[in-house]
PDB file of C-alpha atoms in Angstrom:
ATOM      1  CA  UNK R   1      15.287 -60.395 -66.743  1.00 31.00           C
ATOM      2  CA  UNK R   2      12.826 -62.061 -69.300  1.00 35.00           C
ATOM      3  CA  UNK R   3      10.241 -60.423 -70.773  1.00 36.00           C
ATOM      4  CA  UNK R   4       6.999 -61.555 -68.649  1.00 37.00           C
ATOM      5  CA  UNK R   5       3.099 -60.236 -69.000  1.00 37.00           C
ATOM      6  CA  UNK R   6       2.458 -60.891 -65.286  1.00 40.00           C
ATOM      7  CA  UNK R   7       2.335 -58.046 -63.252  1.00 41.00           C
ATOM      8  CA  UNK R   8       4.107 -58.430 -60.426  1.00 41.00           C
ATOM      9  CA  UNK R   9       2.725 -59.195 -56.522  1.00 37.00           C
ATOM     10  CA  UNK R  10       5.699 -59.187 -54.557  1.00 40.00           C
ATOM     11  CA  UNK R  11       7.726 -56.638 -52.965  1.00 40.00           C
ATOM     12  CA  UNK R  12      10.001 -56.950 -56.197  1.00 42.00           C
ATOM     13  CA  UNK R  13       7.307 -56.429 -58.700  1.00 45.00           C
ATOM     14  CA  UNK R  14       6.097 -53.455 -57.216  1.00 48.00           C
ATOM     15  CA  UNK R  15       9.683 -51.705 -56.860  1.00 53.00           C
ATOM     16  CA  UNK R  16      10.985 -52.440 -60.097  1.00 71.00           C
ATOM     17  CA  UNK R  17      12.014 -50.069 -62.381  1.00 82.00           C
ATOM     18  CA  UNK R  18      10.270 -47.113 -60.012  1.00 88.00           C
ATOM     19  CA  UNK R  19      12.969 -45.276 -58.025  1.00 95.00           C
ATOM     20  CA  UNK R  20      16.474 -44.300 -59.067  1.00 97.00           C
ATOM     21  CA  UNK R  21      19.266 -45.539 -56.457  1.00 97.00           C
ATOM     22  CA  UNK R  22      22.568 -43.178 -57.185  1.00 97.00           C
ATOM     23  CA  UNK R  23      24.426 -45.626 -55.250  1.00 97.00           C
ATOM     24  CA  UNK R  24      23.030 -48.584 -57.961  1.00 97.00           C
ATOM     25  CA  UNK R  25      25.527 -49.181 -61.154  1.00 97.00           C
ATOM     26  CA  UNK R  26      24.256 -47.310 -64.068  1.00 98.00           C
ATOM     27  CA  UNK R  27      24.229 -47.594 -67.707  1.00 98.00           C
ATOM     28  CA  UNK R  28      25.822 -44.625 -67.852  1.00 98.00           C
ATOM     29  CA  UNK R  29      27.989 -42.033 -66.248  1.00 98.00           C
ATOM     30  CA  UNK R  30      26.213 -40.494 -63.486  1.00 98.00           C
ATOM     31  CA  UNK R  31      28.601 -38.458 -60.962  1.00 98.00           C
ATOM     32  CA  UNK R  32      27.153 -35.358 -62.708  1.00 98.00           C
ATOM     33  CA  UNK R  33      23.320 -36.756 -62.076  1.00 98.00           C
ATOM     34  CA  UNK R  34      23.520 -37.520 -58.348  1.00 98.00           C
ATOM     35  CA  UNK R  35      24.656 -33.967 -57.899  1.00 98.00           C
ATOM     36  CA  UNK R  36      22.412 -32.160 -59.588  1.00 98.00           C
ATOM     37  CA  UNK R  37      19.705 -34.751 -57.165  1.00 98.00           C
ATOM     38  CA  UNK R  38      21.465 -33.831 -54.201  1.00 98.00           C
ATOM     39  CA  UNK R  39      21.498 -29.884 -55.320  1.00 97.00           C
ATOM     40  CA  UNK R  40      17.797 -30.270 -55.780  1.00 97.00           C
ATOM     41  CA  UNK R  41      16.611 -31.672 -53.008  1.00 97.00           C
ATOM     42  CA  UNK R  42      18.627 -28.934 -50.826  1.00 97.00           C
ATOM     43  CA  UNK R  43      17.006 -26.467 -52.990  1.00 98.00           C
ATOM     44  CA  UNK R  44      14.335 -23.945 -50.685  1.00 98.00           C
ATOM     45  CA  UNK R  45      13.026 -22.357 -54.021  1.00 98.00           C
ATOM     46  CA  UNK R  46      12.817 -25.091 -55.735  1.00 98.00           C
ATOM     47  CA  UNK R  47      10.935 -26.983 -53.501  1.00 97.00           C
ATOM     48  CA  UNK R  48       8.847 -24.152 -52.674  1.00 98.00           C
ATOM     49  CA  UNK R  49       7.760 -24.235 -56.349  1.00 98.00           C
ATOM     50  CA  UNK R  50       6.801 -28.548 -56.066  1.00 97.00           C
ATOM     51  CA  UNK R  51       4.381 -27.362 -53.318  1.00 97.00           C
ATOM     52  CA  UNK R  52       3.009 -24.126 -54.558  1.00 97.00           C
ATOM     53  CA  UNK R  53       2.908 -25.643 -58.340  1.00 97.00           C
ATOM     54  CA  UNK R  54      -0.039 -28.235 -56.993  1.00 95.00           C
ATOM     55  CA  UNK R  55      -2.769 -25.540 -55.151  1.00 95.00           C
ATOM     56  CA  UNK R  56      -4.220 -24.640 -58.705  1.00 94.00           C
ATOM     57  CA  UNK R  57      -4.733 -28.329 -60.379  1.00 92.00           C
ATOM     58  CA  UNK R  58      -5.763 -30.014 -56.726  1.00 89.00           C
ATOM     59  CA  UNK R  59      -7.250 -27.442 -54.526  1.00 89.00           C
ATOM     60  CA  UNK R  60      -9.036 -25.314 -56.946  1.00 92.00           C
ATOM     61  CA  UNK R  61      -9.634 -27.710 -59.991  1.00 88.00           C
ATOM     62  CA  UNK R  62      -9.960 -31.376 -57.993  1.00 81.00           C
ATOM     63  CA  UNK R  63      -7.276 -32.560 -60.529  1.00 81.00           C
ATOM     64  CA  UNK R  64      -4.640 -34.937 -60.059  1.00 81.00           C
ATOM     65  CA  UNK R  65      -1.441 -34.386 -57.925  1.00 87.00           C
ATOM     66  CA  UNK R  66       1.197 -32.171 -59.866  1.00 90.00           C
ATOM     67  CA  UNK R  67       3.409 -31.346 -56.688  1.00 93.00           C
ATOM     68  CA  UNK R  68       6.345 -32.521 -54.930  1.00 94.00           C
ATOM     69  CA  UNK R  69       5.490 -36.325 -55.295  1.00 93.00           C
ATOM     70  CA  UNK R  70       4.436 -36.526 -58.762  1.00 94.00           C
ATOM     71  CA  UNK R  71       8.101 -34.799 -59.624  1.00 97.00           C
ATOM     72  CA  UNK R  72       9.498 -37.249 -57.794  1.00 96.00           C
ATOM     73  CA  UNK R  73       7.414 -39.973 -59.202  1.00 95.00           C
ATOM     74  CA  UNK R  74       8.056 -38.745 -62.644  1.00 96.00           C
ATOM     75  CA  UNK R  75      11.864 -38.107 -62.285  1.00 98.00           C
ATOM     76  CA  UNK R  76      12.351 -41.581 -60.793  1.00 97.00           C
ATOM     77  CA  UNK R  77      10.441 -43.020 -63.575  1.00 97.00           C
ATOM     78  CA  UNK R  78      12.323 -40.754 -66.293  1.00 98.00           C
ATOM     79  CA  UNK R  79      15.718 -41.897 -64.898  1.00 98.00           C
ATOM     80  CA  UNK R  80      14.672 -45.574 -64.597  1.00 98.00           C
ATOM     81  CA  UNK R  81      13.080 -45.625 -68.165  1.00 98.00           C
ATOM     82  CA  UNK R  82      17.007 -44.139 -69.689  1.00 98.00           C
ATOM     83  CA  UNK R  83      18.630 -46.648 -67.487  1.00 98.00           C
ATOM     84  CA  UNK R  84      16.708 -49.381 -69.457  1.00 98.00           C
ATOM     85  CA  UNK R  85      16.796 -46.760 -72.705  1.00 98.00           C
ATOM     86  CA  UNK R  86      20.968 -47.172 -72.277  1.00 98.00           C
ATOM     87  CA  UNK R  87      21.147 -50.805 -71.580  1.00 98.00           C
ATOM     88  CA  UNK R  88      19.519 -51.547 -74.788  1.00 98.00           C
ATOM     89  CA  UNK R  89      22.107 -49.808 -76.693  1.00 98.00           C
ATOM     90  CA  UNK R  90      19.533 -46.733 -77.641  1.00 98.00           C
ATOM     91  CA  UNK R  91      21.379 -43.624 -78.814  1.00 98.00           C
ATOM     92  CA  UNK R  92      20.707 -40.292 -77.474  1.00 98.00           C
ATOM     93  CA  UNK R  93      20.517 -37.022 -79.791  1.00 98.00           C
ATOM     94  CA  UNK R  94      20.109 -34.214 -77.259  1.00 98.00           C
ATOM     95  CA  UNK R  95      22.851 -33.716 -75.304  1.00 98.00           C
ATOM     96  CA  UNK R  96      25.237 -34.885 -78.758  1.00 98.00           C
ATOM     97  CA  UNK R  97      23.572 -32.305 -80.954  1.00 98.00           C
ATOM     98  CA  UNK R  98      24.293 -29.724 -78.589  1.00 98.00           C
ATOM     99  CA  UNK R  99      27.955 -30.974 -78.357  1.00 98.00           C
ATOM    100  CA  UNK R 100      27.534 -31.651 -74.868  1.00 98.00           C
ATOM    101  CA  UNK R 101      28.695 -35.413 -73.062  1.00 98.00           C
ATOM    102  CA  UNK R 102      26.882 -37.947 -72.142  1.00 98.00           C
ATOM    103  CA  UNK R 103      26.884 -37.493 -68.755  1.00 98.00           C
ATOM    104  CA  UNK R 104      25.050 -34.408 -69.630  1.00 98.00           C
ATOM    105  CA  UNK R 105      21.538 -37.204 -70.834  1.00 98.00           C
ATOM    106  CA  UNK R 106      20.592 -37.479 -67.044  1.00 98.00           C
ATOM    107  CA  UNK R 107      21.300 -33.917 -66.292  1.00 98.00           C
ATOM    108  CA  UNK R 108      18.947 -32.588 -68.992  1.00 98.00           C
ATOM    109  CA  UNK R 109      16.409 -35.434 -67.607  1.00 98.00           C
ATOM    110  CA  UNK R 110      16.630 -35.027 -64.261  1.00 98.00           C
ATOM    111  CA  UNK R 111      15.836 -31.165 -64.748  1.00 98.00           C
ATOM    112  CA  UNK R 112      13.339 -30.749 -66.835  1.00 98.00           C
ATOM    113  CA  UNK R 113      11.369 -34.007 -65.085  1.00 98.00           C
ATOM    114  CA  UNK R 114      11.640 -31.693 -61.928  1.00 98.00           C
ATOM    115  CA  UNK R 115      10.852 -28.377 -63.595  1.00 98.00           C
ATOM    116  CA  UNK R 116       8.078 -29.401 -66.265  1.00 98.00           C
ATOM    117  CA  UNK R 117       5.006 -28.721 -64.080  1.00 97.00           C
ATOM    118  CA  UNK R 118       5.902 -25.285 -62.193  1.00 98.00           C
ATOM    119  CA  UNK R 119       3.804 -23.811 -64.707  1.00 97.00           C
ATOM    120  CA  UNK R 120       1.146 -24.813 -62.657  1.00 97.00           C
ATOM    121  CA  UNK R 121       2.283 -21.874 -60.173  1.00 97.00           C
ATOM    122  CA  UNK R 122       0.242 -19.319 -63.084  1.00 97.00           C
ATOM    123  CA  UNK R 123      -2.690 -21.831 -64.195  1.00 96.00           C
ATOM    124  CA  UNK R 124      -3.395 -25.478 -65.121  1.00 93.00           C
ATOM    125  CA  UNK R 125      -4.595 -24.558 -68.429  1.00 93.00           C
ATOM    126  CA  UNK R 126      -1.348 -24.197 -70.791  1.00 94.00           C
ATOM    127  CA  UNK R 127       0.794 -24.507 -67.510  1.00 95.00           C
ATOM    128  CA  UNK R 128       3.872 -26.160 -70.220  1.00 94.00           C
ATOM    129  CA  UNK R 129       4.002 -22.519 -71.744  1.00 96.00           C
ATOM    130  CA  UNK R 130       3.853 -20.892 -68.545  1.00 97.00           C
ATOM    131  CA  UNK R 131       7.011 -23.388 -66.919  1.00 97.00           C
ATOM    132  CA  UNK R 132       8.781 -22.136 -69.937  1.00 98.00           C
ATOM    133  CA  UNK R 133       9.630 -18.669 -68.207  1.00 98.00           C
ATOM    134  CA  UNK R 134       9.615 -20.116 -64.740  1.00 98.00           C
ATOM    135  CA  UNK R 135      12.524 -22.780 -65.082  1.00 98.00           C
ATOM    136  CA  UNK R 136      14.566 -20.677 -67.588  1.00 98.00           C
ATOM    137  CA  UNK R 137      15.111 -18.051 -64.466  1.00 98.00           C
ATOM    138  CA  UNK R 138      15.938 -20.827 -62.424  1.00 98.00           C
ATOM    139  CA  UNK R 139      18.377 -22.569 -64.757  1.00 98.00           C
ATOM    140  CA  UNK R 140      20.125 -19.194 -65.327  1.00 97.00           C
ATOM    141  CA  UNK R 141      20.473 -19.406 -61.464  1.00 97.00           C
ATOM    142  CA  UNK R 142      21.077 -23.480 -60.945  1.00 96.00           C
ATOM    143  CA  UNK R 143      23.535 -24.039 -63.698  1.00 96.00           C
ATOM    144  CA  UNK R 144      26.343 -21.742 -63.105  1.00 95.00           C
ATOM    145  CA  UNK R 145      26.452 -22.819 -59.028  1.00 94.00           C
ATOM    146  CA  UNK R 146      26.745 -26.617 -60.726  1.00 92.00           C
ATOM    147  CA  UNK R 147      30.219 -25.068 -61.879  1.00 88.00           C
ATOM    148  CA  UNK R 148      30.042 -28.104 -64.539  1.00 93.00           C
ATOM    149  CA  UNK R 149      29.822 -25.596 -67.466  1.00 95.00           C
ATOM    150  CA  UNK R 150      31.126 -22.397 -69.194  1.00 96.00           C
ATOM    151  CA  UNK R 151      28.815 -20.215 -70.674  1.00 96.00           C
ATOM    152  CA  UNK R 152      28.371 -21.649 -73.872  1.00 97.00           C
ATOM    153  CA  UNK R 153      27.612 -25.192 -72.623  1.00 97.00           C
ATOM    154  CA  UNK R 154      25.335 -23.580 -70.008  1.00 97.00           C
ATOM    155  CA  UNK R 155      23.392 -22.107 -72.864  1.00 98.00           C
ATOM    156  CA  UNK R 156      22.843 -25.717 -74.909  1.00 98.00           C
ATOM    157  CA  UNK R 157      21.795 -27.591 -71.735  1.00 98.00           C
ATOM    158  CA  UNK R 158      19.292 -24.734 -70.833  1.00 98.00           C
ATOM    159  CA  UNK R 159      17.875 -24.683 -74.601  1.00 98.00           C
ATOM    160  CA  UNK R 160      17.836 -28.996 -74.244  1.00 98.00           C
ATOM    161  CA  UNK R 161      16.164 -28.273 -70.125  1.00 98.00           C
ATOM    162  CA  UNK R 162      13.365 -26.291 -71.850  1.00 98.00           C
ATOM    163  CA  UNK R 163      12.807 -28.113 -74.892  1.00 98.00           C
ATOM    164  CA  UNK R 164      12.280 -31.289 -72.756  1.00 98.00           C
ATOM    165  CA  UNK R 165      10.063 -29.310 -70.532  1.00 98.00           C
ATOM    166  CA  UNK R 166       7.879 -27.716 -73.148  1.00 98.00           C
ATOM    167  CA  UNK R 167       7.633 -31.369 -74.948  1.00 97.00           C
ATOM    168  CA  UNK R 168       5.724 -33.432 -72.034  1.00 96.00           C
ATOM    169  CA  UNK R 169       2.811 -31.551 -73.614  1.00 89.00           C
ATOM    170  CA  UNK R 170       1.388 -33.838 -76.170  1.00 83.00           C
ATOM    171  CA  UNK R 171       0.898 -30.803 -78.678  1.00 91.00           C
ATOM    172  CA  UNK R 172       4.500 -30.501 -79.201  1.00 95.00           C
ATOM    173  CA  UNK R 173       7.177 -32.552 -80.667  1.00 96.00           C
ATOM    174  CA  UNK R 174       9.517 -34.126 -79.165  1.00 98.00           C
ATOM    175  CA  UNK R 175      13.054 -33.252 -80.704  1.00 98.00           C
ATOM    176  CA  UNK R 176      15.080 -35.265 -78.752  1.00 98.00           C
ATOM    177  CA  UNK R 177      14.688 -38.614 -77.070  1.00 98.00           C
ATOM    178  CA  UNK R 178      15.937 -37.178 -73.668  1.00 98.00           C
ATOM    179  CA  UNK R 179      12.574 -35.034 -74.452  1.00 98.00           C
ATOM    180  CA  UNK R 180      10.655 -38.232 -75.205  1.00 98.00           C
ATOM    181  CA  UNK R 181      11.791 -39.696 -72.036  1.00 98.00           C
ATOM    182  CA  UNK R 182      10.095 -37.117 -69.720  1.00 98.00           C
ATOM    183  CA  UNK R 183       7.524 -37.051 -72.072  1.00 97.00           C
ATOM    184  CA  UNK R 184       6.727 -40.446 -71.519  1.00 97.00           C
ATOM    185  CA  UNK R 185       7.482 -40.936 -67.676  1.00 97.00           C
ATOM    186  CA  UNK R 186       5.167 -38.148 -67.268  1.00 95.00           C
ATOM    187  CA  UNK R 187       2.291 -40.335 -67.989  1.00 92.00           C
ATOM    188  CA  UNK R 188       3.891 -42.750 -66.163  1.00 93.00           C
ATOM    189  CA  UNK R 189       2.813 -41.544 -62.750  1.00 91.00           C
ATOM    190  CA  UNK R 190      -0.911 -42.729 -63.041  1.00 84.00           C
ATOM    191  CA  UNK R 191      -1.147 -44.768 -60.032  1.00 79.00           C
ATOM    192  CA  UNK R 192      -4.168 -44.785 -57.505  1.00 66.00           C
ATOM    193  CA  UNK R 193      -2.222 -42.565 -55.294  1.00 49.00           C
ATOM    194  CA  UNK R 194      -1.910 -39.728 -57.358  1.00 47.00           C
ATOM    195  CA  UNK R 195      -5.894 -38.920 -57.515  1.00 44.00           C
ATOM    196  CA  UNK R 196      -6.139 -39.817 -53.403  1.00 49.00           C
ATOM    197  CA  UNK R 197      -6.902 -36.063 -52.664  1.00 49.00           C
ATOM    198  CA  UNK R 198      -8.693 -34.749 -55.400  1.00 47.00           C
ATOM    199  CA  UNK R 199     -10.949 -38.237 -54.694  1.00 41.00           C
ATOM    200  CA  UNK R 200     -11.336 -37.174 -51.052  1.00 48.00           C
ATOM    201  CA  UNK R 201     -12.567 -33.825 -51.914  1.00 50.00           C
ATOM    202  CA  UNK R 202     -15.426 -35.170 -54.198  1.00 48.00           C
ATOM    203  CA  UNK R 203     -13.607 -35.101 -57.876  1.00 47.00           C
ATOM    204  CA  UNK R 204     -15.024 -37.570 -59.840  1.00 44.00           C
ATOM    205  CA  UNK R 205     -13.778 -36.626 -63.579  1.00 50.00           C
ATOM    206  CA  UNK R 206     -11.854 -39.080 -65.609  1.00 48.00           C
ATOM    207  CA  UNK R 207      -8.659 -38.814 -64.757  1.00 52.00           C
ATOM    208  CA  UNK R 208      -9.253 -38.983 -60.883  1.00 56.00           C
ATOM    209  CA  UNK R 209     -11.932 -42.432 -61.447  1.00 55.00           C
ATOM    210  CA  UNK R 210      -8.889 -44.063 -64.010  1.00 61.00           C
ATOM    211  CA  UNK R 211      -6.258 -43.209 -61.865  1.00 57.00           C
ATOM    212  CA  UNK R 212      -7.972 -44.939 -58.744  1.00 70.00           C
ATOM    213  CA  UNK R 213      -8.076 -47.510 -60.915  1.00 75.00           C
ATOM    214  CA  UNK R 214      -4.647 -48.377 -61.649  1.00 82.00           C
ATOM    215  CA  UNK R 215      -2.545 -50.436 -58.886  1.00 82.00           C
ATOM    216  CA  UNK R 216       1.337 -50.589 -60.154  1.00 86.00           C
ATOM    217  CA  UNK R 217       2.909 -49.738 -63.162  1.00 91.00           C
ATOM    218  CA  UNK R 218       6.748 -51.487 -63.387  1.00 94.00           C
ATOM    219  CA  UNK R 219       9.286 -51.168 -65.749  1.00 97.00           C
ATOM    220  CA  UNK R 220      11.758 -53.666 -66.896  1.00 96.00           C
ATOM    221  CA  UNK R 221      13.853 -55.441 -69.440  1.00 97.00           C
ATOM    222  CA  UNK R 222      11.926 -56.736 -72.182  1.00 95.00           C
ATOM    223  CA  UNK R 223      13.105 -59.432 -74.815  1.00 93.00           C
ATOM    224  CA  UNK R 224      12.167 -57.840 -78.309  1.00 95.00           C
ATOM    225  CA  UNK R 225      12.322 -54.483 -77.081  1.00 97.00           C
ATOM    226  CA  UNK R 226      14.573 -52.387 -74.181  1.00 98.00           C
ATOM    227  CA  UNK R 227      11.576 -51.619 -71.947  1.00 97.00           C
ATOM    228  CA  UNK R 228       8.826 -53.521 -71.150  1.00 96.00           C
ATOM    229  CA  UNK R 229       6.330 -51.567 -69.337  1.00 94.00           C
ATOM    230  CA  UNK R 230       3.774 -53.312 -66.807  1.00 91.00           C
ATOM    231  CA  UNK R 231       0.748 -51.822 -65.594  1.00 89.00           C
ATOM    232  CA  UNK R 232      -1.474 -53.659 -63.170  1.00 85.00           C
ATOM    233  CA  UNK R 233      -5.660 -51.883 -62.396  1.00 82.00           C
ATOM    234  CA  UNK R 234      -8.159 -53.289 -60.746  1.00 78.00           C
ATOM    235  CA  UNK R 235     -11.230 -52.580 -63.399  1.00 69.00           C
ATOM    236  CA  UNK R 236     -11.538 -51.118 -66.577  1.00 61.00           C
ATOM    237  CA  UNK R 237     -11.766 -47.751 -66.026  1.00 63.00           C
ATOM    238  CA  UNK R 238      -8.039 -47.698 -65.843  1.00 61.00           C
ATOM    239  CA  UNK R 239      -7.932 -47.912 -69.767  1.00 70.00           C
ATOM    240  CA  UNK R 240      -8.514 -44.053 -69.888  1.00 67.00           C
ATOM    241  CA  UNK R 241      -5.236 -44.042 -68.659  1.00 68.00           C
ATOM    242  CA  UNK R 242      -3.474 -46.228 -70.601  1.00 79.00           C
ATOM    243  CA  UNK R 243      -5.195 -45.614 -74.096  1.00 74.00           C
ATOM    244  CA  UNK R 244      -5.652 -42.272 -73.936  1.00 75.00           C
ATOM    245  CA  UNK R 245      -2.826 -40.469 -71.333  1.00 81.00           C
ATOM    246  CA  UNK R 246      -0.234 -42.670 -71.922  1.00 89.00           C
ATOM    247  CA  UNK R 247      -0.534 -43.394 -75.615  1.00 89.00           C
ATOM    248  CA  UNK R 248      -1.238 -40.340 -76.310  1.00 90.00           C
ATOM    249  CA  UNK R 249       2.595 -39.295 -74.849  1.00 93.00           C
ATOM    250  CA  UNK R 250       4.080 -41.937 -76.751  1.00 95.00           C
ATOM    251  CA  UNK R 251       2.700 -40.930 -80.032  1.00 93.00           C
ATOM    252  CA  UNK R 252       5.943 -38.823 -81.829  1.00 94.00           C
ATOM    253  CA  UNK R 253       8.028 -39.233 -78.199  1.00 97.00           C
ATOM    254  CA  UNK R 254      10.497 -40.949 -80.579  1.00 97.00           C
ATOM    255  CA  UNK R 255      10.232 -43.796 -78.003  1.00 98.00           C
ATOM    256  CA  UNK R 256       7.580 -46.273 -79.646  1.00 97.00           C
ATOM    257  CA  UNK R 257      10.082 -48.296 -81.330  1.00 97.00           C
ATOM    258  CA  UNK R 258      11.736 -49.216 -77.823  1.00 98.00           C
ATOM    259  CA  UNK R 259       8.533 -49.826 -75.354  1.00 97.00           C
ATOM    260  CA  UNK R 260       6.366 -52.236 -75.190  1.00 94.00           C
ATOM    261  CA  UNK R 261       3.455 -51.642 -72.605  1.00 92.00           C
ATOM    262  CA  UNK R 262       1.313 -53.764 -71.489  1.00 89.00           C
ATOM    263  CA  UNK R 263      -1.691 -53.669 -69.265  1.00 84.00           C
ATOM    264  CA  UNK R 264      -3.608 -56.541 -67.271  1.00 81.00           C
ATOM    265  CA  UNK R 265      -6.861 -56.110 -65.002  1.00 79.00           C
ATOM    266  CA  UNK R 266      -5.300 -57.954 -61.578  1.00 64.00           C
ATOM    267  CA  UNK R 267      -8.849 -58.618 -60.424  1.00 60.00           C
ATOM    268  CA  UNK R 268      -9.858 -62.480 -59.655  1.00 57.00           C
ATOM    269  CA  UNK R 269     -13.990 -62.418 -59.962  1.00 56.00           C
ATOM    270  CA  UNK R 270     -15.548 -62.950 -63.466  1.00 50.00           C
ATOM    271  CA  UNK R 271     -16.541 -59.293 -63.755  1.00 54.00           C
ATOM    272  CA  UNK R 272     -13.842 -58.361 -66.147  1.00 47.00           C
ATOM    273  CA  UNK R 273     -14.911 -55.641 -69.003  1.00 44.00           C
ATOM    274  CA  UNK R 274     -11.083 -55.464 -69.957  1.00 48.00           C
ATOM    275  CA  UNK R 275      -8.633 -58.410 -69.536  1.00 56.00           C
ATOM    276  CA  UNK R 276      -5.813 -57.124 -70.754  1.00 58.00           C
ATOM    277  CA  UNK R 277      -4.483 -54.654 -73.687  1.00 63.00           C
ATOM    278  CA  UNK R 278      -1.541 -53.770 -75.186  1.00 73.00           C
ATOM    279  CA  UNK R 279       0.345 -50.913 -76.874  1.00 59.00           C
TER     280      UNK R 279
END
């Protein structure tokens, strides 16, 4: 697909590049991936965690949604962005460095993009140094009833897992670019959606007003680049989200090279602050 500035309208537009079909032909190998999905989703304690991890940031602090749909946002988005990452020829580091396969890129992806927030469980504040603890006990459980790995290779994708969590916080570096990837498609999820309850209840701070502001964000093919990212809002409050949230997770994701992002205010009247801007 060409590389296009116009956000898409249609049912298309507003799909693309959002949810990961296993079924779908992949840039890569991904028999390991859609079991680790399927061992996820069947997972009580895990899920327990999506739900309990989001009564600190949206009950008791009127944040934004860090539960069981913003995983699922942000895992669909990770996966989608290294689809696009591996079409355009981009080379991953984690997963090699560790000697471990390529089929391994997803796995590490798919895990910590599920796992980053459960931190959230303890605290919002510092909740990446708190999910540190959290999903290593869980990985020590999860990865030996995978049966993909001996010991040693269990080891190097729980030390990638962690890394990748730890680095969707923008004070640390991303090592790897399977990092960078959840790093990224954590700021990713900033649709309207995500702020609905916190909204509701009366929050009014930033990131609730910016993220009601913000009506699709698509990823695709771009021309120059592998990824062209598209982000549609209806006024200009949504440029918290861009310029600050998002760019702020590219900065060092090791990514910047390969995205180009790109956002347009979709409203027709003449009372446009912010036409359009671009990362």
């Amino acid at each position: 697909m060409s590389d296009t500035t116009d956000v898409g309208t249609g049912d298309e537009g507003k799909t693309e590049g959002r949810i990961y079909d296993p079924d779908a032909e992949h840039a890569f190998p991904d028999e390991r991936l859609n079991e680790v999905l399927e061992y996820l989703e069947d997972d009580p304690e895990i899920q327990a965690y999506l739900t309990a991890q989001n009564v600190n940031p949206v009950t008791r602090k009127q944040y934004n949604d860090h539960g069981t749909k913003h995983v699922e946002i942000v895992r669909n988005r990770a996966l989608c962005l290294y689809d696009l990452l591996k079409q355009g020829s981009v080379t991953f580091n984690g997963a090699r460095e560790q000697d471990l396969g390529e089929a391994d890129e997803p796995v590490i992806i798919a895990l910590a993009a599920t796992l980053h927030d459960i931190g959230h469980v303890v605290h919002r504040d510092n909740h990446p140094y708190y999910s540190i603890p959290l999903a290593a006990d869980l990985l020590d459980r999860i990865l030996p009833e995978l049966s993909f790995y001996d010991v040693a290779e269990t080891v190097r994708l729980k030390a990638e897992v962690l890394h990748a969590i730890l680095c969707h916080h923008t004070e640390e570096e991303p090592l790897t670019l399977e990092a960078g990837v959840v790093r990224v498609a954590d700021a990713l999820d900033m649709e309207s959606g995500r702020s609905r309850f916190p909204y509701e209840q009366g929050g009014r701070g930033i990131n609730t007003v910016s993220s009601q502001s913000i009506e699709a964000v698509n990823l695709r093919p771009g021309e120059d680049v592998p990824v062209l990212v598209e982000i549609g809002m209806t006024n200009a409050a949504g440029v918290y989200q861009v310029d600050n949230l998002l760019k702020a997770k590219l900065h060092d994701s090791g990514l910047e090279a390969y995205l180009r992002i790109v956002a347009i205010n979709t409203r027709e009247d003449a009372d446009r602050i912010v036409e359009r801007i671009e990362l």
